[in-house]
């Protein structure tokens, strides 16, 4: 089962998986949300939490994941996968270089850090740097 995360900025899609992840989950939850956001934005950030309750994946889910990712390949600004599942972490690390945007893998205990990274803007970093520089004088 996949549920959409709430309370994220408009340019960030977040999903949490529980139990067995199916192709139907992708087709009814993730794909429509991704298509809707890409109809309004050129760049999208994607947060995917595969928590401790994930028991497996149907082949159709893996295929749908690949299709939706490749369809919008140039549009992914940032992707964060949060999981302690070893093979998921390895796959993201191996294939993450194919995504033109930034890709990071976090452990389940780092969900808050992953969420902060997803919503962090370069303008915030510049503002913090500017404040630090001003504080020097």
XYZ file of N, CA and C in Angstrom:
411
model
N 0.840 -1.174 0.000
C 0.000 0.000 0.000
C 0.892 1.247 0.000
N 0.487 2.240 -0.756
C 1.209 3.502 -0.821
C 0.259 4.631 -0.451
N 0.747 5.510 0.411
C -0.032 6.681 0.814
C 0.753 7.941 0.493
N 0.037 8.971 0.048
C 0.672 10.252 -0.237
C 0.952 10.972 1.088
N 2.143 11.566 1.191
C 2.499 12.369 2.363
C 1.903 13.766 2.182
N 1.509 14.363 3.281
C 0.906 15.691 3.232
C 1.807 16.701 3.939
N 1.551 17.979 3.673
C 2.296 19.037 4.339
C 3.613 19.386 3.671
N 3.818 18.924 2.444
C 5.039 19.226 1.702
C 4.779 20.393 0.747
N 5.823 21.130 0.373
C 5.640 22.215 -0.598
C 5.077 21.687 -1.915
N 4.557 22.593 -2.721
C 3.883 22.214 -3.967
C 4.800 21.519 -4.967
N 6.099 21.745 -4.882
C 7.011 21.128 -5.847
C 7.549 19.777 -5.375
N 7.076 19.303 -4.229
C 7.563 18.049 -3.647
C 6.423 17.040 -3.547
N 6.647 15.863 -4.106
C 5.730 14.744 -3.923
C 6.368 13.777 -2.937
N 5.605 13.365 -1.945
C 6.092 12.411 -0.978
C 5.130 11.251 -0.832
N 5.692 10.047 -0.734
C 4.874 8.843 -0.593
C 5.497 7.921 0.441
N 4.636 7.222 1.172
C 5.083 6.244 2.159
C 4.476 4.893 1.798
N 5.316 3.879 1.753
C 4.865 2.532 1.421
C 4.764 1.702 2.688
N 3.745 0.836 2.711
C 3.537 -0.101 3.820
C 3.062 -1.421 3.226
N 3.395 -2.513 3.877
C 2.948 -3.819 3.399
C 3.554 -4.159 2.060
N 2.772 -4.820 1.207
C 3.251 -5.194 -0.120
C 2.908 -4.075 -1.103
N 3.899 -3.625 -1.857
C 3.711 -2.562 -2.841
C 3.319 -3.222 -4.165
N 2.205 -2.776 -4.727
C 1.659 -3.395 -5.932
C 1.673 -2.435 -7.119
N 1.490 -3.001 -8.300
C 1.349 -2.186 -9.495
C 0.136 -1.285 -9.401
N -0.919 -1.781 -8.800
C -2.136 -0.979 -8.611
C -1.852 0.241 -7.736
N -0.982 0.073 -6.731
C -0.598 1.219 -5.895
C 0.010 2.323 -6.757
N 0.912 1.947 -7.632
C 1.554 2.930 -8.508
C 0.541 3.566 -9.434
N -0.292 2.733 -10.056
C -1.228 3.227 -11.054
C -2.337 4.094 -10.456
N -2.699 3.854 -9.209
C -3.797 4.621 -8.617
C -3.335 5.766 -7.718
N -2.090 5.721 -7.230
C -1.623 6.755 -6.297
C -0.462 7.567 -6.875
N 0.625 6.902 -7.199
C 1.834 7.634 -7.597
C 1.717 8.235 -8.999
N 1.355 7.431 -9.985
C 1.338 7.920 -11.370
C 0.418 9.126 -11.536
N -0.825 9.100 -11.050
C -1.673 10.294 -11.217
C -1.097 11.542 -10.537
N -0.510 11.374 -9.360
C 0.070 12.522 -8.663
C 1.269 13.082 -9.418
N 2.115 12.192 -9.938
C 3.285 12.619 -10.708
C 2.842 13.345 -11.978
N 1.911 12.752 -12.703
C 1.440 13.372 -13.948
C 0.796 14.726 -13.676
N 0.020 14.825 -12.613
C -0.614 16.098 -12.267
C 0.431 17.171 -11.974
N 1.429 16.831 -11.165
C 2.431 17.835 -10.806
C 3.280 18.228 -12.014
N 3.661 17.277 -12.853
C 4.433 17.617 -14.054
C 3.608 18.413 -15.065
N 2.291 18.349 -14.984
C 1.467 19.179 -15.876
C 1.528 20.648 -15.454
N 1.966 20.896 -14.210
C 2.040 22.265 -13.682
C 3.460 22.754 -13.460
N 4.435 21.860 -13.433
C 5.823 22.229 -13.120
C 6.789 21.508 -14.040
N 7.917 22.168 -14.291
C 8.964 21.541 -15.093
C 9.873 20.664 -14.248
N 10.053 21.044 -12.986
C 10.951 20.321 -12.080
C 10.172 19.860 -10.852
N 10.418 18.612 -10.454
C 9.698 18.005 -9.334
C 10.705 17.321 -8.412
N 10.400 17.382 -7.126
C 11.184 16.656 -6.122
C 10.333 15.495 -5.616
N 10.984 14.360 -5.372
C 10.262 13.125 -5.054
C 10.865 12.469 -3.820
N 10.041 12.285 -2.799
C 10.439 11.651 -1.537
C 9.672 10.341 -1.407
N 10.401 9.240 -1.238
C 9.763 7.923 -1.173
C 10.271 7.204 0.069
N 9.358 6.957 1.006
C 9.708 6.293 2.264
C 9.227 4.849 2.229
N 10.171 3.938 2.237
C 9.879 2.509 2.296
C 10.232 2.058 3.704
N 9.280 2.189 4.594
C 9.532 1.955 6.006
C 9.637 0.499 6.400
N 9.724 0.299 7.699
C 9.915 -1.044 8.252
C 8.765 -1.987 7.944
N 7.597 -1.434 7.653
C 6.431 -2.274 7.386
C 6.333 -2.790 5.964
N 7.291 -2.456 5.096
C 7.245 -2.931 3.711
C 7.632 -4.413 3.687
N 6.743 -5.214 3.089
C 6.976 -6.661 3.068
C 7.384 -7.191 1.701
N 7.260 -6.371 0.654
C 7.652 -6.835 -0.667
C 7.113 -5.948 -1.764
N 7.506 -6.294 -2.994
C 7.113 -5.534 -4.174
C 6.663 -6.494 -5.256
N 5.562 -6.177 -5.904
C 5.168 -6.925 -7.088
C 6.056 -6.480 -8.248
N 6.267 -7.374 -9.192
C 7.048 -7.020 -10.381
C 6.410 -5.839 -11.109
N 5.085 -5.788 -11.129
C 4.388 -4.678 -11.794
C 4.717 -3.344 -11.130
N 4.900 -3.344 -9.824
C 5.257 -2.106 -9.121
C 6.647 -1.640 -9.527
N 7.577 -2.577 -9.625
C 8.939 -2.225 -10.034
C 8.949 -1.694 -11.469
N 8.164 -2.305 -12.325
C 8.084 -1.866 -13.719
C 7.446 -0.475 -13.798
N 6.360 -0.256 -13.070
C 5.708 1.060 -13.075
C 6.635 2.133 -12.519
N 7.434 1.789 -11.515
C 8.401 2.719 -10.953
C 9.404 3.144 -12.021
N 9.905 2.185 -12.763
C 10.867 2.469 -13.830
C 10.235 3.338 -14.915
N 9.012 2.998 -15.316
C 8.351 3.751 -16.382
C 8.118 5.207 -15.987
N 7.598 5.445 -14.795
C 7.305 6.822 -14.388
C 8.594 7.611 -14.204
N 9.635 6.957 -13.713
C 10.909 7.638 -13.542
C 11.535 8.026 -14.861
N 11.513 7.138 -15.825
C 12.135 7.392 -17.126
C 11.324 8.374 -17.971
N 10.013 8.348 -17.817
C 9.164 9.243 -18.609
C 9.512 10.699 -18.336
N 9.845 11.024 -17.106
C 10.124 12.406 -16.715
C 11.586 12.573 -16.297
N 12.468 11.829 -16.917
C 13.858 11.749 -16.486
C 14.495 13.118 -16.253
N 14.334 14.042 -17.167
C 14.975 15.353 -17.041
C 14.260 16.258 -16.039
N 13.085 15.863 -15.590
C 12.307 16.723 -14.701
C 12.528 16.510 -13.220
N 13.258 15.477 -12.851
C 13.474 15.199 -11.426
C 14.570 16.107 -10.892
N 14.184 17.061 -10.066
C 15.154 17.980 -9.481
C 15.915 17.313 -8.337
N 15.171 16.630 -7.489
C 15.759 15.876 -6.375
C 14.918 14.636 -6.138
N 15.608 13.564 -5.742
C 14.926 12.337 -5.321
C 15.573 11.868 -4.038
N 14.735 11.527 -3.080
C 15.216 10.947 -1.834
C 14.459 9.647 -1.596
N 15.209 8.590 -1.378
C 14.615 7.302 -1.025
C 15.031 7.017 0.409
N 14.045 6.768 1.253
C 14.290 6.509 2.670
C 13.925 5.059 2.934
N 14.940 4.255 3.249
C 14.696 2.831 3.455
C 15.904 2.170 4.102
N 15.634 1.112 4.835
C 16.695 0.258 5.375
C 16.784 -1.056 4.597
N 16.016 -1.185 3.519
C 16.042 -2.396 2.704
C 17.307 -2.343 1.845
N 18.209 -3.271 2.092
C 19.528 -3.234 1.461
C 19.477 -3.192 -0.060
N 18.665 -4.048 -0.675
C 18.666 -4.092 -2.134
C 18.086 -2.818 -2.731
N 17.110 -2.193 -2.057
C 16.545 -0.924 -2.533
C 17.619 0.154 -2.491
N 18.322 0.227 -1.376
C 19.398 1.217 -1.222
C 20.466 1.014 -2.300
N 20.820 -0.236 -2.553
C 21.856 -0.529 -3.552
C 21.407 -0.134 -4.958
N 20.168 -0.459 -5.309
C 19.646 -0.125 -6.641
C 19.642 1.387 -6.850
N 19.198 2.130 -5.847
C 19.164 3.593 -5.972
C 20.576 4.143 -6.132
N 21.506 3.612 -5.374
C 22.896 4.082 -5.487
C 23.499 3.738 -6.849
N 23.205 2.554 -7.374
C 23.767 2.128 -8.648
C 23.164 2.913 -9.819
N 21.845 3.103 -9.807
C 21.185 3.741 -10.943
C 20.909 5.230 -10.739
N 21.177 5.750 -9.574
C 20.925 7.162 -9.299
C 21.693 8.105 -10.195
N 22.856 7.670 -10.679
C 23.655 8.532 -11.552
C 22.927 8.838 -12.862
N 21.947 8.016 -13.246
C 21.216 8.237 -14.491
C 20.245 9.407 -14.394
N 19.897 9.795 -13.179
C 18.957 10.891 -12.965
C 19.744 12.199 -13.023
N 19.363 13.127 -13.907
C 20.101 14.393 -13.990
C 20.054 15.214 -12.692
N 19.029 15.060 -11.903
C 18.924 15.792 -10.642
C 19.728 15.122 -9.541
N 19.563 15.635 -8.334
C 20.261 15.094 -7.170
C 19.486 13.903 -6.604
N 20.220 12.857 -6.259
C 19.608 11.650 -5.696
C 20.356 11.300 -4.421
N 19.582 11.068 -3.349
C 20.199 10.653 -2.084
C 19.390 9.520 -1.473
N 20.082 8.677 -0.720
C 19.458 7.566 -0.011
C 19.646 7.811 1.481
N 18.569 7.649 2.226
C 18.573 7.849 3.670
C 18.078 6.583 4.356
N 18.502 6.385 5.592
C 17.962 5.299 6.411
C 16.621 5.719 6.994
N 15.816 4.754 7.425
C 14.504 5.061 8.000
C 14.591 6.068 9.142
N 15.615 5.978 9.945
C 15.777 6.908 11.054
C 16.124 8.323 10.627
N 16.352 8.514 9.326
C 16.710 9.827 8.792
C 15.592 10.463 7.971
N 14.350 10.029 8.183
C 13.228 10.569 7.416
C 13.120 12.079 7.570
N 13.292 12.593 8.777
C 13.199 14.050 8.990
C 14.295 14.773 8.211
N 15.494 14.225 8.213
C 16.599 14.834 7.460
C 16.309 14.799 5.960
N 15.778 13.699 5.472
C 15.425 13.589 4.051
C 14.369 14.620 3.682
N 13.391 14.797 4.556
C 12.329 15.771 4.303
C 12.901 17.182 4.275
N 13.783 17.503 5.211
C 14.434 18.831 5.207
C 15.208 19.044 3.914
N 15.922 18.022 3.470
C 16.686 18.147 2.236
C 15.769 18.384 1.039
N 14.612 17.744 1.038
C 13.677 17.908 -0.077
C 13.131 19.329 -0.156
N 12.909 19.960 0.988
C 12.291 21.294 0.980
C 13.316 22.419 1.012
N 14.583 22.094 1.247
C 15.648 23.097 1.316
C 15.837 23.745 -0.050
N 15.891 25.042 -0.059
C 16.079 25.802 -1.288
C 17.448 26.458 -1.300
N 18.010 26.635 -2.475
C 19.293 27.318 -2.606
C 19.201 28.728 -2.042
N 18.047 29.369 -2.168
C 17.891 30.734 -1.648
C 18.053 30.752 -0.129
N 17.654 29.681 0.553
C 17.838 29.606 1.999
C 19.322 29.537 2.337
N 20.069 28.774 1.558
C 21.504 28.655 1.786
C 22.186 29.993 1.555
N 21.778 30.699 0.500
C 22.373 32.005 0.224
C 22.026 32.997 1.327
N 20.795 32.939 1.828
C 20.390 33.822 2.921
C 21.207 33.550 4.177
N 21.426 32.297 4.487
C 22.210 31.929 5.663
C 23.653 32.370 5.494
N 24.201 32.221 4.299
C 25.567 32.645 4.026
C 25.681 34.157 4.140
N 24.721 34.864 3.593
C 24.725 36.322 3.671
C 24.661 36.800 5.108
N 23.813 36.171 5.925
C 23.703 36.548 7.330
C 25.014 36.272 8.059
N 25.663 35.172 7.703
C 26.952 34.844 8.331
C 28.016 35.869 7.966
N 28.022 36.273 6.708
C 29.009 37.255 6.246
C 28.749 38.605 6.922
N 27.489 39.003 7.015
C 27.140 40.270 7.655
C 27.541 40.252 9.128
N 27.442 39.104 9.740
C 27.808 38.984 11.136
C 29.297 39.140 11.383
N 30.088 39.027 10.329
C 31.535 39.170 10.451
C 31.945 40.641 10.541
N 31.086 41.543 10.126
C 31.441 42.964 10.077
C 30.747 43.771 11.128
